[in-house]
Amino acid sequence: MYAYSEFDRAFVRDRVSQYRDQVKRRLNGSLTEDEFKPLRLMNGVYLQLHAYMLRVAIPYGSLTPMQMRQLADVADRWDKGYGHFTTRQNIQFNWPRLIDTPEILEALADVDMHAIQTSGNTIRNVTTDQFAGAALDEVADPRPYAELIRQWSTDHPEFQFLPRKFKIAITGGSDDRAVIRAHDIGLQLIEVQGRIAFKVFVGGGLGRTPIIGQQLHSELAAEDLLPYLEAVLSVYNVAGRRDNKYKARIKITVSEMGIDVFREKVEAAFERLRPAFTGQDLSVLGEIHADFESPSFLEKSQDVYFNALDSDTQFRTWVERNVNPHKHPSYASVTISLKGHGNTPGDASASQMRVMADLAERFGHEELRVSHEQNIVVPHVAQADLPEIYRQLGKHGLATANIGLVSDIIACPGMDYCALATARSIPIAQDIALRYERRESEIGDLKIKISGCINACGHHHVGHIGILGLDKAGVENYQITIGGSAGNDATIGRKMGRGFSVEELMPALDRLIDRYLALRVDPSEAFVSTVQRLGTTPFQEALYAIDKAA
Amino acid sequence: MAAIKLPVVITANDLLSGEAVYWHLSGVWSTDLTGSKVFESLEQAQASLQRVVSDAEVIGAYLAEVLEESNGLVSRHYREGFRARGPSNYCHGKQESLRQKVAV
Ligand code: HEM
Ligand code: SF4
């Protein structure tokens, strides 16, 4: 785990004390809301429908047990006893009072956390694979590079006022678990003749104009990473459109310019910028690497584990769904589902956070991760400890065995919290999870993603089934897309047709899923594979069968 | 934007808590929609809005459409309904405090 330097600490403390003063001046009336708003946003404080919201950065989704406990304490002391983990691998607190936000930021700084650059037109929190440093399919650990990018981009003088926000994702596995092609820049670690390199994708993004990122570089030498990123950013900083907020993301720059012209400009900028990087970045990278060394794995007898697999079917089901293979043969990565049927996806109570912190401390080499699918991962656990972990999770409502199933839904906050929403998304996720609770293991892998407006924070475009909530003449209306995918075969789902009211939505999903069950070759053919094999027409027909009949 | 439908109330967010608040008949801001001053005239509503928009205790005051039903005042649009009641995913936030108020 990367340890803060004294410089980082002083920087964060300094920001907190500036912010404390700004809040004071807001409350005594010497700052107007117009003056104050950009300042609070720079510190992660939003105003939502019912309250302020504080978004806390969790760099590349990594947390220590101590940090998780501090988040639990913040939830108890200053919020309503829970936190919301998001697809940006962050945590949001939905109910802080403005006057308490400096105290909260101070408490976060105590455990080396902050809310800087969680908003604004800057380079945001770099996201990565939740199994980084653990996964069996990993070429190299992406976190040192994510950290290098974080250090380079935090308060980078040229990139504080980009045309629009900028998101970078990085994956180290052959299986892309970080949705890199839906980001402004996506990086995939590869190995070329024994050396580490990157495949670079650019111009991906969801929002109102969903675009899958295009390949910009097929094998960028690892040592050229920062000069190359700087080159991409500097081309974008000049060419990106500042006249129209909806055309300001790099995806528009790239598609208007064409990938080839964009690449030429980047190459030219790279030639110009590279000499300025005299190797200091590489020595920093060397130091960072040391912070991310693998824990010393323990050799434990696996008998208890194999016995439990044989004797306990519930445990076995949980292992099948929630446990991932690890690069160490007697280890595994555990995904703790924050998707209990009927709960708000991504919410964890303060006591649940403490349980997860305890488990990571006892069994997980002090590491926790937030996945972009809004679950918590304990990346390194000995298989021998899995039965006990499962038992403990079960006592606290955290043992739901549903990873990758219908109820493992990504849902944005939607109109239950978000001021920009056009409809709700969380209650739709709750309804779906409860409705399919019994049938979901029969249905198998199926990713449903829901957004409450066109900004697409819920990634609905890349859901196998995507649901977008809109306002149709004063009534909530839900548009369905199908065939989207977030992995290596990243695809934007196809819009099916007219939207559905809340009442129509569940029966429509029933028709869709029943059609899939009737059409699949066998249970091993997942929903999205059936859609890929047959196209969307049969599903569209199923969705709108009612219209025909009427 | 579509023309505002009458009647309307004045709503904003509370500076300290961020909660949705309403301009009441009694001349104070309250978290409760019930008791809001209801305007049947747009001119009057806008004139009042001008007077309260810079109140130090609130942010972003605007007019919200309501309906006067037999059981009291309700929001016309669902967004305003959620602002008035709180999140719908489970009972917390405003609903909780409103419920407690009813209970006592
Ligand atoms: C509740 C306060 C939130 C606000 C005001 C907000 C606002 C926005 C806006 C305006 C955009 C579109 C930006 C653009 O296209 O230029 C956006 C994108 C996004 N948001 Fe949020 N969001 C919120 C919460 C969340 C949450 C809770 C998540 C995670 C669950 C999230 C994840 C994302 C992601 C992944 C995108 C990127 C889509 C893309 O690539 O364009 N947001 N958000
Ligand atoms: S998609 Fe829309 S409703 Fe959902 S969190 Fe983003 S901005 Fe809010």
XYZ file of C-alpha atoms and ligand atoms in Angstrom:
705
model
C 0.000 0.000 0.000
C 1.324 3.420 -0.900
C 2.284 5.421 2.192
C 1.773 9.168 2.256
C 4.943 11.240 2.279
C 5.276 14.242 4.586
C 4.734 16.372 1.513
C 1.381 14.688 0.783
C 0.326 15.103 4.419
C 1.210 18.775 4.573
C -0.567 19.372 1.279
C -3.794 17.731 2.463
C -3.725 19.508 5.857
C -3.165 22.794 4.133
C -6.161 22.236 1.891
C -8.335 21.343 4.885
C -7.410 24.509 6.735
C -8.088 26.640 3.658
C -11.439 24.940 3.296
C -12.268 25.418 6.981
C -11.749 29.115 6.509
C -13.881 29.140 3.361
C -16.769 27.446 5.180
C -16.484 29.970 7.975
C -16.654 32.824 5.503
C -19.633 31.228 3.775
C -21.491 30.857 7.061
C -20.825 34.426 8.179
C -21.997 35.695 4.819
C -18.720 37.035 3.473
C -18.786 34.501 0.634
C -21.868 34.141 -1.571
C -22.996 30.724 -2.794
C -21.699 31.569 -6.268
C -18.279 32.281 -4.833
C -18.310 29.329 -2.462
C -19.633 26.609 -4.757
C -16.446 26.066 -6.794
C -14.453 25.989 -3.562
C -16.606 23.330 -1.915
C -16.677 21.265 -5.113
C -12.877 21.278 -5.143
C -13.131 19.610 -1.759
C -15.686 17.032 -2.829
C -18.738 18.738 -1.278
C -21.840 18.727 -3.505
C -25.342 19.952 -2.812
C -27.838 17.219 -3.607
C -31.625 16.947 -3.386
C -31.941 16.550 0.369
C -28.550 17.369 1.764
C -24.926 18.027 1.051
C -22.929 15.090 -0.211
C -19.260 14.467 0.436
C -17.340 12.416 -2.079
C -14.146 10.947 -0.686
C -11.381 9.771 -2.974
C -10.181 6.205 -2.555
C -7.166 6.130 -4.862
C -7.480 3.096 -7.130
C -10.037 1.732 -4.695
C -7.497 0.623 -2.053
C -8.264 0.959 1.642
C -6.572 -0.160 4.821
C -8.653 -1.489 7.725
C -7.764 1.666 9.629
C -9.160 3.846 6.851
C -12.304 1.731 6.603
C -12.850 2.151 10.353
C -12.408 5.881 10.043
C -15.033 5.924 7.284
C -17.317 4.022 9.654
C -16.668 6.601 12.361
C -17.425 9.451 9.958
C -20.683 7.702 9.052
C -21.642 7.356 12.699
C -20.545 10.743 13.888
C -21.521 13.052 11.070
C -23.814 11.111 8.773
C -26.674 8.648 9.145
C -24.586 5.632 10.045
C -23.817 4.421 6.543
C -21.748 5.191 3.464
C -22.343 4.628 -0.226
C -19.624 2.994 -2.327
C -19.762 4.112 -5.941
C -18.743 2.937 -9.407
C -15.920 5.454 -9.271
C -14.396 3.299 -6.504
C -15.126 6.163 -4.103
C -17.330 6.535 -1.083
C -20.040 9.126 -0.775
C -21.655 10.372 2.407
C -25.180 11.504 1.674
C -26.034 13.566 4.746
C -23.198 15.697 6.111
C -24.007 19.177 7.418
C -21.973 21.923 5.806
C -20.633 23.073 9.118
C -19.263 19.588 9.840
C -17.505 19.078 6.518
C -14.177 20.610 7.634
C -14.176 18.281 10.675
C -14.850 15.316 8.428
C -12.040 16.272 6.076
C -9.777 16.644 9.095
C -10.745 13.165 10.304
C -10.032 11.792 6.843
C -6.662 13.527 6.731
C -5.827 11.696 9.982
C -5.849 8.472 7.963
C -4.299 9.953 4.826
C -7.551 10.413 2.942
C -9.061 13.425 1.215
C -11.701 14.618 -1.214
C -9.462 16.613 -3.530
C -9.981 16.368 -7.259
C -13.144 14.342 -6.895
C -14.840 17.022 -8.935
C -13.967 19.768 -11.343
C -12.339 19.663 -14.739
C -9.250 17.897 -13.523
C -7.759 14.449 -13.759
C -9.947 12.414 -11.430
C -9.211 9.495 -9.197
C -7.479 6.827 -11.322
C -9.461 3.611 -11.237
C -8.190 0.087 -11.601
C -8.940 -3.593 -11.362
C -10.213 -4.489 -7.890
C -8.050 -7.648 -7.942
C -4.851 -5.739 -8.712
C -1.778 -7.393 -7.242
C -3.722 -10.588 -6.635
C -5.324 -11.821 -9.844
C -4.152 -14.978 -11.498
C -4.407 -13.446 -14.978
C -2.306 -10.403 -14.140
C 0.637 -9.326 -16.297
C 1.801 -6.791 -13.720
C 0.310 -4.920 -10.798
C -1.345 -1.761 -12.172
C -1.374 0.120 -8.843
C 2.179 1.475 -8.912
C 1.364 3.059 -12.264
C -1.964 4.326 -10.960
C -0.105 5.869 -8.043
C 2.494 7.399 -10.333
C -0.316 8.965 -12.347
C -1.973 10.199 -9.162
C 1.211 11.919 -8.011
C 1.852 13.427 -11.406
C -1.718 14.678 -11.879
C -2.545 15.938 -8.369
C -2.355 19.709 -8.549
C -0.548 19.520 -11.899
C -0.433 23.243 -12.791
C -1.392 22.818 -16.436
C -4.230 20.400 -15.902
C -6.414 22.077 -13.259
C -8.655 23.689 -15.866
C -9.062 21.140 -18.602
C -11.941 21.559 -21.042
C -13.778 18.912 -18.982
C -13.178 16.272 -16.330
C -10.733 13.536 -17.202
C -10.826 9.919 -16.134
C -8.082 7.351 -16.479
C -8.466 3.630 -15.835
C -5.787 0.999 -15.827
C -5.927 -2.778 -15.830
C -3.192 -5.321 -15.297
C -5.093 -8.472 -16.173
C -5.816 -10.040 -19.527
C -9.454 -9.784 -18.481
C -10.394 -6.092 -18.321
C -12.161 -5.531 -15.014
C -11.716 -1.757 -15.041
C -13.844 -0.927 -18.127
C -10.835 0.850 -19.587
C -12.459 1.516 -22.941
C -15.191 3.576 -21.301
C -12.644 6.069 -19.964
C -10.976 9.151 -21.381
C -7.758 7.167 -21.304
C -7.632 3.423 -20.762
C -4.365 1.619 -20.107
C -3.796 -2.098 -20.327
C -0.557 -3.585 -19.088
C 0.969 -6.062 -21.507
C 4.222 -7.919 -21.725
C 6.308 -7.538 -24.874
C 9.436 -9.691 -25.057
C 9.780 -9.786 -21.314
C 9.257 -6.044 -20.869
C 6.229 -4.222 -19.500
C 4.358 -1.986 -21.905
C 0.921 -0.422 -22.255
C -1.834 -0.644 -24.759
C -3.322 2.839 -24.729
C -6.951 3.554 -25.535
C -8.369 7.046 -25.812
C -11.717 8.749 -26.143
C -13.984 6.283 -24.431
C -16.811 7.556 -22.311
C -20.422 7.051 -21.449
C -22.692 9.991 -20.648
C -24.988 11.399 -23.278
C -22.705 10.369 -26.146
C -21.430 6.878 -25.355
C -18.270 5.942 -27.244
C -15.924 2.980 -26.912
C -12.288 4.071 -26.660
C -10.031 3.586 -29.672
C -6.514 2.268 -29.610
C -3.971 5.074 -29.612
C -0.805 3.091 -29.022
C -0.276 -0.640 -29.329
C 2.765 -0.941 -27.065
C 3.943 2.106 -25.220
C 7.125 1.399 -23.258
C 6.356 1.621 -19.545
C 9.079 4.211 -18.980
C 7.378 6.571 -21.453
C 4.060 6.553 -19.620
C 4.106 10.026 -18.061
C 5.532 11.946 -21.033
C 3.005 10.188 -23.248
C 0.070 10.973 -20.951
C 1.293 14.538 -20.715
C 1.341 14.659 -24.509
C -2.246 13.359 -24.742
C -3.431 15.843 -22.123
C -1.649 18.773 -23.719
C -3.175 18.041 -27.133
C -6.582 17.769 -25.509
C -6.067 20.895 -23.405
C -5.581 22.923 -26.581
C -7.916 21.125 -28.990
C -10.726 20.189 -26.593
C -13.858 22.255 -27.061
C -14.530 24.801 -24.385
C -17.500 26.346 -26.201
C -19.929 23.538 -25.438
C -19.930 21.513 -22.240
C -21.544 18.563 -23.997
C -18.790 18.427 -26.601
C -15.906 19.075 -24.260
C -14.846 15.533 -23.363
C -11.838 14.090 -25.150
C -14.074 11.499 -26.816
C -15.564 14.321 -28.900
C -12.130 15.805 -29.652
C -10.936 12.419 -30.876
C -14.005 11.622 -32.924
C -14.124 15.077 -34.519
C -10.410 15.039 -35.317
C -10.130 11.367 -36.196
C -7.876 8.980 -34.304
C -5.028 9.214 -36.838
C -4.698 12.985 -36.758
C -5.039 12.899 -32.994
C -2.252 10.338 -32.793
C 0.041 12.465 -34.974
C -0.460 15.440 -32.702
C 0.201 13.315 -29.646
C 3.386 11.919 -31.186
C 4.598 15.444 -31.990
C 3.845 16.634 -28.463
C 5.520 13.545 -27.061
C 8.743 14.255 -28.963
C 8.670 17.773 -27.601
C 7.891 16.818 -24.010
C 9.951 13.714 -23.517
C 13.295 15.475 -22.929
C 11.765 17.242 -19.918
C 11.313 13.855 -18.237
C 14.837 13.170 -17.141
C 14.197 9.980 -15.255
C 12.974 11.447 -12.007
C 9.577 9.898 -12.725
C 11.247 6.516 -13.056
C 13.043 6.772 -9.763
C 9.731 7.764 -8.164
C 8.157 4.733 -9.804
C 10.899 2.576 -8.337
C 10.105 3.853 -4.861
C 6.379 3.387 -5.386
C 6.924 -0.207 -6.499
C 8.452 -0.931 -3.125
C 5.218 0.196 -1.461
C 3.211 -2.341 -3.406
C 5.155 -5.475 -2.679
C 3.046 -8.578 -2.234
C 2.324 -9.488 1.367
C 4.167 -12.550 2.655
C 1.733 -15.289 1.906
C 1.200 -17.924 4.563
C 1.159 -21.641 4.003
C -1.870 -23.088 5.743
C -3.460 -26.488 5.536
C -6.400 -26.400 3.147
C -8.254 -29.312 4.747
C -10.890 -27.150 6.430
C -11.534 -25.433 3.131
C -11.980 -28.616 1.116
C -14.121 -30.163 3.846
C -16.382 -27.133 3.889
C -16.684 -27.222 0.101
C -17.805 -30.845 0.325
C -20.169 -30.528 3.223
C -21.745 -27.082 2.944
C -23.606 -26.304 -0.275
C -24.295 -22.701 0.675
C -20.620 -22.115 1.269
C -19.830 -23.798 -2.047
C -22.287 -21.553 -3.894
C -20.745 -18.501 -2.275
C -17.243 -19.638 -3.272
C -18.402 -20.223 -6.834
C -19.873 -16.728 -7.124
C -17.849 -14.494 -4.811
C -14.354 -15.943 -4.752
C -11.735 -15.336 -7.450
C -8.563 -17.255 -8.266
C -5.353 -15.776 -6.875
C -1.835 -15.820 -8.251
C -0.792 -17.726 -5.127
C -2.216 -21.263 -5.427
C -3.571 -21.540 -1.878
C -4.953 -17.999 -1.782
C -8.094 -16.360 -3.167
C -9.737 -12.950 -3.522
C -13.100 -12.498 -1.848
C -15.800 -10.172 -3.120
C -18.136 -9.049 -0.349
C -21.481 -8.275 -1.922
C -23.040 -4.924 -1.018
C -26.090 -6.042 -2.971
C -28.209 -7.832 -0.413
C -31.629 -8.370 -2.028
C -33.740 -5.292 -1.491
C -30.916 -3.119 -0.197
C -29.471 -0.013 -1.801
C -26.632 -1.177 -4.074
C -23.294 -0.020 -2.663
C -24.519 0.993 0.794
C -22.709 -0.335 3.853
C -23.576 0.467 7.444
C -20.887 1.648 9.811
C -20.988 -1.683 11.633
C -20.614 -3.580 8.363
C -17.624 -1.408 7.496
C -16.054 -2.336 10.809
C -16.704 -6.038 10.214
C -14.996 -5.800 6.833
C -12.083 -3.939 8.395
C -11.743 -6.639 11.078
C -11.789 -9.431 8.517
C -9.142 -7.727 6.392
C -7.021 -7.335 9.483
C -7.421 -10.893 10.716
C -7.336 -12.707 7.408
C -6.579 -10.297 4.574
C -3.087 -8.862 5.064
C -4.675 -5.499 5.912
C -6.048 -4.809 2.461
C -9.480 -3.880 1.169
C -10.654 -2.684 -2.217
C -13.733 -0.976 -3.579
C -14.803 -2.440 -6.905
C -16.392 -0.322 -9.614
C -19.302 -2.700 -9.376
C -19.953 -1.280 -5.909
C -18.769 -4.223 -3.863
C -15.870 -4.614 -1.434
C -12.984 -6.943 -2.142
C -10.530 -8.577 0.245
C -7.827 -9.365 -2.295
C -5.524 -11.684 -0.383
C -6.965 -14.410 1.819
C -5.758 -17.942 2.432
C -8.307 -20.460 1.177
C -8.030 -22.119 4.589
C -9.686 -19.031 6.123
C -12.601 -18.842 3.694
C -15.062 -20.883 5.811
C -14.532 -18.613 8.828
C -14.757 -15.452 6.688
C -18.007 -16.714 5.205
C -19.402 -17.412 8.668
C -18.521 -13.938 9.924
C -19.937 -12.244 6.840
C -23.151 -14.211 7.231
C -23.645 -12.853 10.739
C -23.674 -9.305 9.395
C -25.760 -9.595 6.261
C -22.710 -9.594 4.002
C -22.667 -13.133 2.634
C -25.006 -12.702 -0.335
C -23.746 -15.078 -3.039
C -24.742 -13.038 -6.065
C -21.661 -11.624 -7.786
C -22.363 -11.326 -11.512
C -26.016 -12.329 -11.115
C -29.147 -10.306 -11.786
C -29.170 -8.713 -8.327
C -25.522 -7.566 -8.487
C -26.715 -4.327 -10.048
C -24.816 -1.096 -10.530
C -27.231 1.715 -9.832
C -26.420 5.399 -9.602
C -28.010 7.406 -6.763
C -30.757 8.645 -9.088
C -33.599 10.774 -7.854
C -33.447 9.482 -4.326
C -30.377 11.685 -3.829
C -29.046 13.253 -6.987
C -30.035 16.776 -7.992
C -29.469 16.078 -11.680
C -31.648 12.968 -11.876
C -34.617 12.639 -14.176
C -35.892 9.465 -12.457
C -35.076 7.088 -9.638
C -32.695 4.200 -10.068
C -32.153 2.623 -6.635
C -35.769 1.478 -6.082
C -35.722 -0.106 -9.541
C -32.605 -2.049 -8.531
C -34.302 -3.073 -5.276
C -37.411 -4.287 -7.103
C -35.392 -6.271 -9.636
C -33.238 -7.902 -6.959
C -36.275 -9.003 -4.943
C -38.201 -10.138 -7.984
C -35.440 -12.407 -9.273
C -33.991 -13.553 -5.985
C -35.253 -17.127 -6.436
C -34.583 -17.406 -10.152
C -31.261 -15.664 -10.494
C -28.997 -18.672 -10.158
C -30.979 -20.384 -12.921
C -30.644 -17.253 -15.086
C -26.882 -17.065 -14.537
C -24.486 -14.266 -15.460
C -26.395 -11.135 -16.299
C -25.282 -7.606 -15.547
C -27.960 -4.989 -15.135
C -26.884 -1.359 -14.839
C -29.157 1.561 -14.091
C -28.713 5.320 -14.423
C -31.141 7.995 -13.296
C -30.286 10.392 -16.100
C -28.380 10.715 -19.314
C -25.063 11.345 -17.514
C -24.823 7.572 -17.210
C -23.074 7.348 -13.853
C -24.649 3.893 -13.529
C -22.855 2.672 -16.704
C -26.165 1.585 -18.248
C -24.701 1.727 -21.775
C -22.395 -1.182 -20.970
C -24.939 -3.247 -19.057
C -26.024 -6.537 -20.604
C -29.346 -4.960 -19.805
C -29.121 -1.200 -19.352
C -31.882 0.878 -17.837
C -32.018 4.645 -18.175
C -34.562 6.608 -16.157
C -36.071 9.631 -17.891
C -38.825 12.145 -17.269
C -41.561 11.723 -19.835
C -44.071 14.524 -19.420
C -43.844 14.425 -15.658
C -43.827 10.629 -15.266
C -40.788 8.406 -14.643
C -40.008 6.453 -17.771
C -37.376 3.745 -18.247
C -35.555 3.095 -21.480
C -33.975 -0.306 -22.006
C -30.766 -1.088 -23.896
C -29.449 -4.587 -24.382
C -26.244 -6.251 -25.508
C -23.872 -3.805 -23.850
C -20.711 -5.153 -22.324
C -17.937 -3.740 -20.187
C -15.139 -6.257 -20.576
C -12.580 -6.923 -23.291
C -15.402 -6.953 -25.814
C -16.661 -3.533 -24.637
C -19.842 -2.676 -26.513
C -22.490 -0.002 -26.207
C -25.909 -1.573 -25.748
C -28.679 -1.000 -28.310
C -31.685 1.066 -27.486
C -34.792 -1.065 -27.802
C -37.604 1.411 -28.346
C -40.147 3.300 -26.323
C -39.550 3.429 -22.593
C -41.634 1.817 -19.860
C -43.413 3.264 -16.864
C -42.494 1.965 -13.412
C -45.480 -0.400 -13.509
C -44.637 -1.712 -16.977
C -40.950 -2.176 -16.332
C -40.905 -5.408 -14.302
C -43.265 -7.303 -16.643
C -41.147 -6.089 -19.574
C -37.997 -7.459 -17.918
C -39.832 -10.742 -17.279
C -40.613 -11.045 -20.980
C -37.017 -10.253 -21.887
C -35.533 -12.770 -19.496
C -38.074 -15.471 -20.342
C -37.202 -15.046 -23.992
C -33.542 -15.489 -23.181
C -34.225 -18.658 -21.181
C -36.192 -20.037 -24.109
C -33.499 -19.175 -26.655
C -30.248 -20.046 -24.934
C -28.436 -23.126 -26.170
C -27.861 -24.316 -22.627
C -27.355 -22.776 -19.196
C -23.701 -22.085 -19.950
C -24.675 -19.575 -22.632
C -24.968 -16.280 -20.760
C -27.590 -13.685 -21.640
C -25.144 -11.443 -23.456
C -23.789 -14.348 -25.512
C -27.277 -15.245 -26.652
C -27.804 -11.618 -27.668
C -24.485 -11.659 -29.536
C -25.433 -14.890 -31.311
C -28.975 -13.965 -32.293
C -28.960 -10.181 -32.422
C -31.362 -7.978 -30.539
C -34.489 -8.511 -32.660
C -35.988 -11.471 -30.758
C -35.531 -9.571 -27.518
C -37.036 -6.430 -28.914
C -40.032 -8.461 -30.008
C -40.384 -9.902 -26.539
C -40.202 -6.476 -24.942
C -42.891 -5.017 -27.147
C -45.073 -8.117 -27.513
C -47.696 -6.240 -25.510
C -47.846 -3.410 -28.046
C -48.487 -5.913 -30.843
C -51.164 -7.711 -28.869
C -52.931 -4.469 -27.993
C -38.915 25.741 -19.922
C -42.610 25.039 -19.920
C -44.807 27.759 -18.437
C -45.199 27.481 -14.683
C -48.542 26.039 -13.618
C -50.201 27.610 -10.618
C -50.419 27.370 -7.703
C -46.805 27.508 -6.563
C -44.770 27.633 -3.376
C -41.259 28.948 -2.775
C -38.641 26.318 -2.043
C -34.860 26.265 -1.539
C -32.154 24.258 0.213
C -31.114 25.051 3.748
C -27.585 26.449 3.915
C -26.521 24.452 6.964
C -28.047 21.046 6.301
C -28.800 21.199 2.581
C -32.355 20.021 3.267
C -35.254 21.054 1.055
C -37.112 23.894 2.750
C -40.296 25.858 2.052
C -41.297 29.436 2.649
C -44.099 29.300 5.186
C -47.157 31.456 5.753
C -45.605 32.438 9.055
C -42.658 34.000 7.231
C -40.058 31.382 8.126
C -38.338 28.596 6.213
C -39.444 25.109 7.192
C -38.591 21.595 6.050
C -42.305 20.802 5.889
C -44.211 21.402 2.654
C -47.412 21.581 4.674
C -47.843 25.131 5.869
C -46.137 26.712 2.858
C -47.425 29.995 1.555
C -49.323 29.087 -1.601
C -49.381 31.624 -4.429
C -52.224 31.724 -6.922
C -50.648 34.625 -8.791
C -47.338 34.313 -10.601
C -46.553 38.018 -10.215
C -46.980 37.824 -6.461
C -44.962 34.634 -6.278
C -42.103 36.168 -8.222
C -42.171 39.347 -6.172
C -41.945 37.295 -2.967
C -39.229 35.125 -4.448
C -37.193 38.261 -5.196
C -37.485 39.254 -1.569
C -36.336 35.923 -0.111
C -33.905 34.708 -2.728
C -30.930 36.291 -1.007
C -31.885 35.101 2.493
C -28.633 34.091 4.100
C -30.020 30.840 5.493
C -30.991 29.266 2.158
C -29.517 28.492 -1.264
C -31.085 28.593 -4.704
C -34.689 29.567 -3.973
C -37.189 28.904 -6.790
C -40.891 28.363 -7.407
C -42.269 24.834 -7.233
C -45.652 23.769 -8.559
C -48.092 22.235 -6.085
C -51.613 20.847 -5.988
C -54.064 21.538 -3.212
C -55.753 18.244 -2.547
C -58.354 17.319 0.035
C -55.685 15.810 2.292
C -53.395 18.829 1.959
C -50.677 20.255 -0.175
C -48.780 17.940 -2.539
C -46.103 18.512 -5.166
C -47.141 18.420 -8.800
C -43.929 16.904 -10.126
C -42.423 13.735 -8.684
C -39.035 15.373 -8.275
C -40.544 17.905 -5.932
C -42.430 15.072 -4.257
C -39.152 13.337 -3.393
C -37.704 16.627 -2.180
C -40.691 17.056 0.103
C -40.729 13.463 1.407
C -37.103 12.329 1.300
C -35.495 9.326 -0.422
C -37.837 6.507 -1.431
C -35.399 3.578 -1.198
C -36.042 3.188 2.514
C -37.308 5.341 5.312
C -34.576 7.763 6.257
C -33.955 11.467 5.932
C -36.936 13.704 5.916
C -39.611 11.017 6.051
C -38.159 9.830 9.264
C -38.301 13.235 10.912
C -41.761 13.923 9.475
C -42.976 10.595 10.789
C -41.567 11.303 14.212
C -43.333 14.621 14.162
C -46.634 12.950 13.351
C -46.062 10.400 16.073
C -45.633 12.928 18.860
C -24.711 12.272 -6.784
C -23.948 13.165 -7.380
C -23.433 13.001 -8.772
C -23.402 13.977 -9.695
C -23.857 15.393 -9.519
C -22.830 13.391 -10.891
C -22.675 14.088 -12.071
C -22.176 13.535 -13.206
C -22.163 14.170 -14.481
C -22.701 15.567 -14.767
C -21.597 13.318 -15.366
C -21.409 13.509 -16.857
C -20.149 14.205 -17.152
C -19.832 14.340 -18.610
O -20.268 13.532 -19.445
O -19.107 15.275 -18.925
C -21.205 12.152 -14.624
C -20.545 11.058 -15.148
C -20.209 9.939 -14.404
N -20.516 9.680 -13.105
Fe -21.485 10.902 -11.891
N -22.525 12.100 -10.652
C -22.880 11.814 -9.379
C -22.756 10.625 -8.731
C -22.103 9.553 -9.256
C -22.016 8.310 -8.585
C -22.610 7.980 -7.234
C -21.305 7.509 -9.389
C -20.988 6.071 -9.154
C -21.964 5.221 -8.765
C -20.938 8.256 -10.553
C -20.196 7.772 -11.607
C -20.040 8.434 -12.786
C -19.371 7.872 -13.908
C -18.714 6.501 -13.971
C -19.470 8.828 -14.925
C -18.807 8.717 -16.246
C -19.637 8.545 -17.388
C -18.772 8.982 -18.538
O -17.783 8.334 -18.853
O -19.088 10.017 -19.128
N -21.445 9.498 -10.430
N -21.567 12.304 -13.311
S -26.599 9.322 -13.850
Fe -27.630 11.231 -13.468
S -28.999 10.687 -11.792
Fe -27.425 9.169 -11.799
S -25.899 9.956 -10.370
Fe -25.301 10.547 -12.441
S -26.052 12.599 -12.631
Fe -27.161 11.660 -10.930
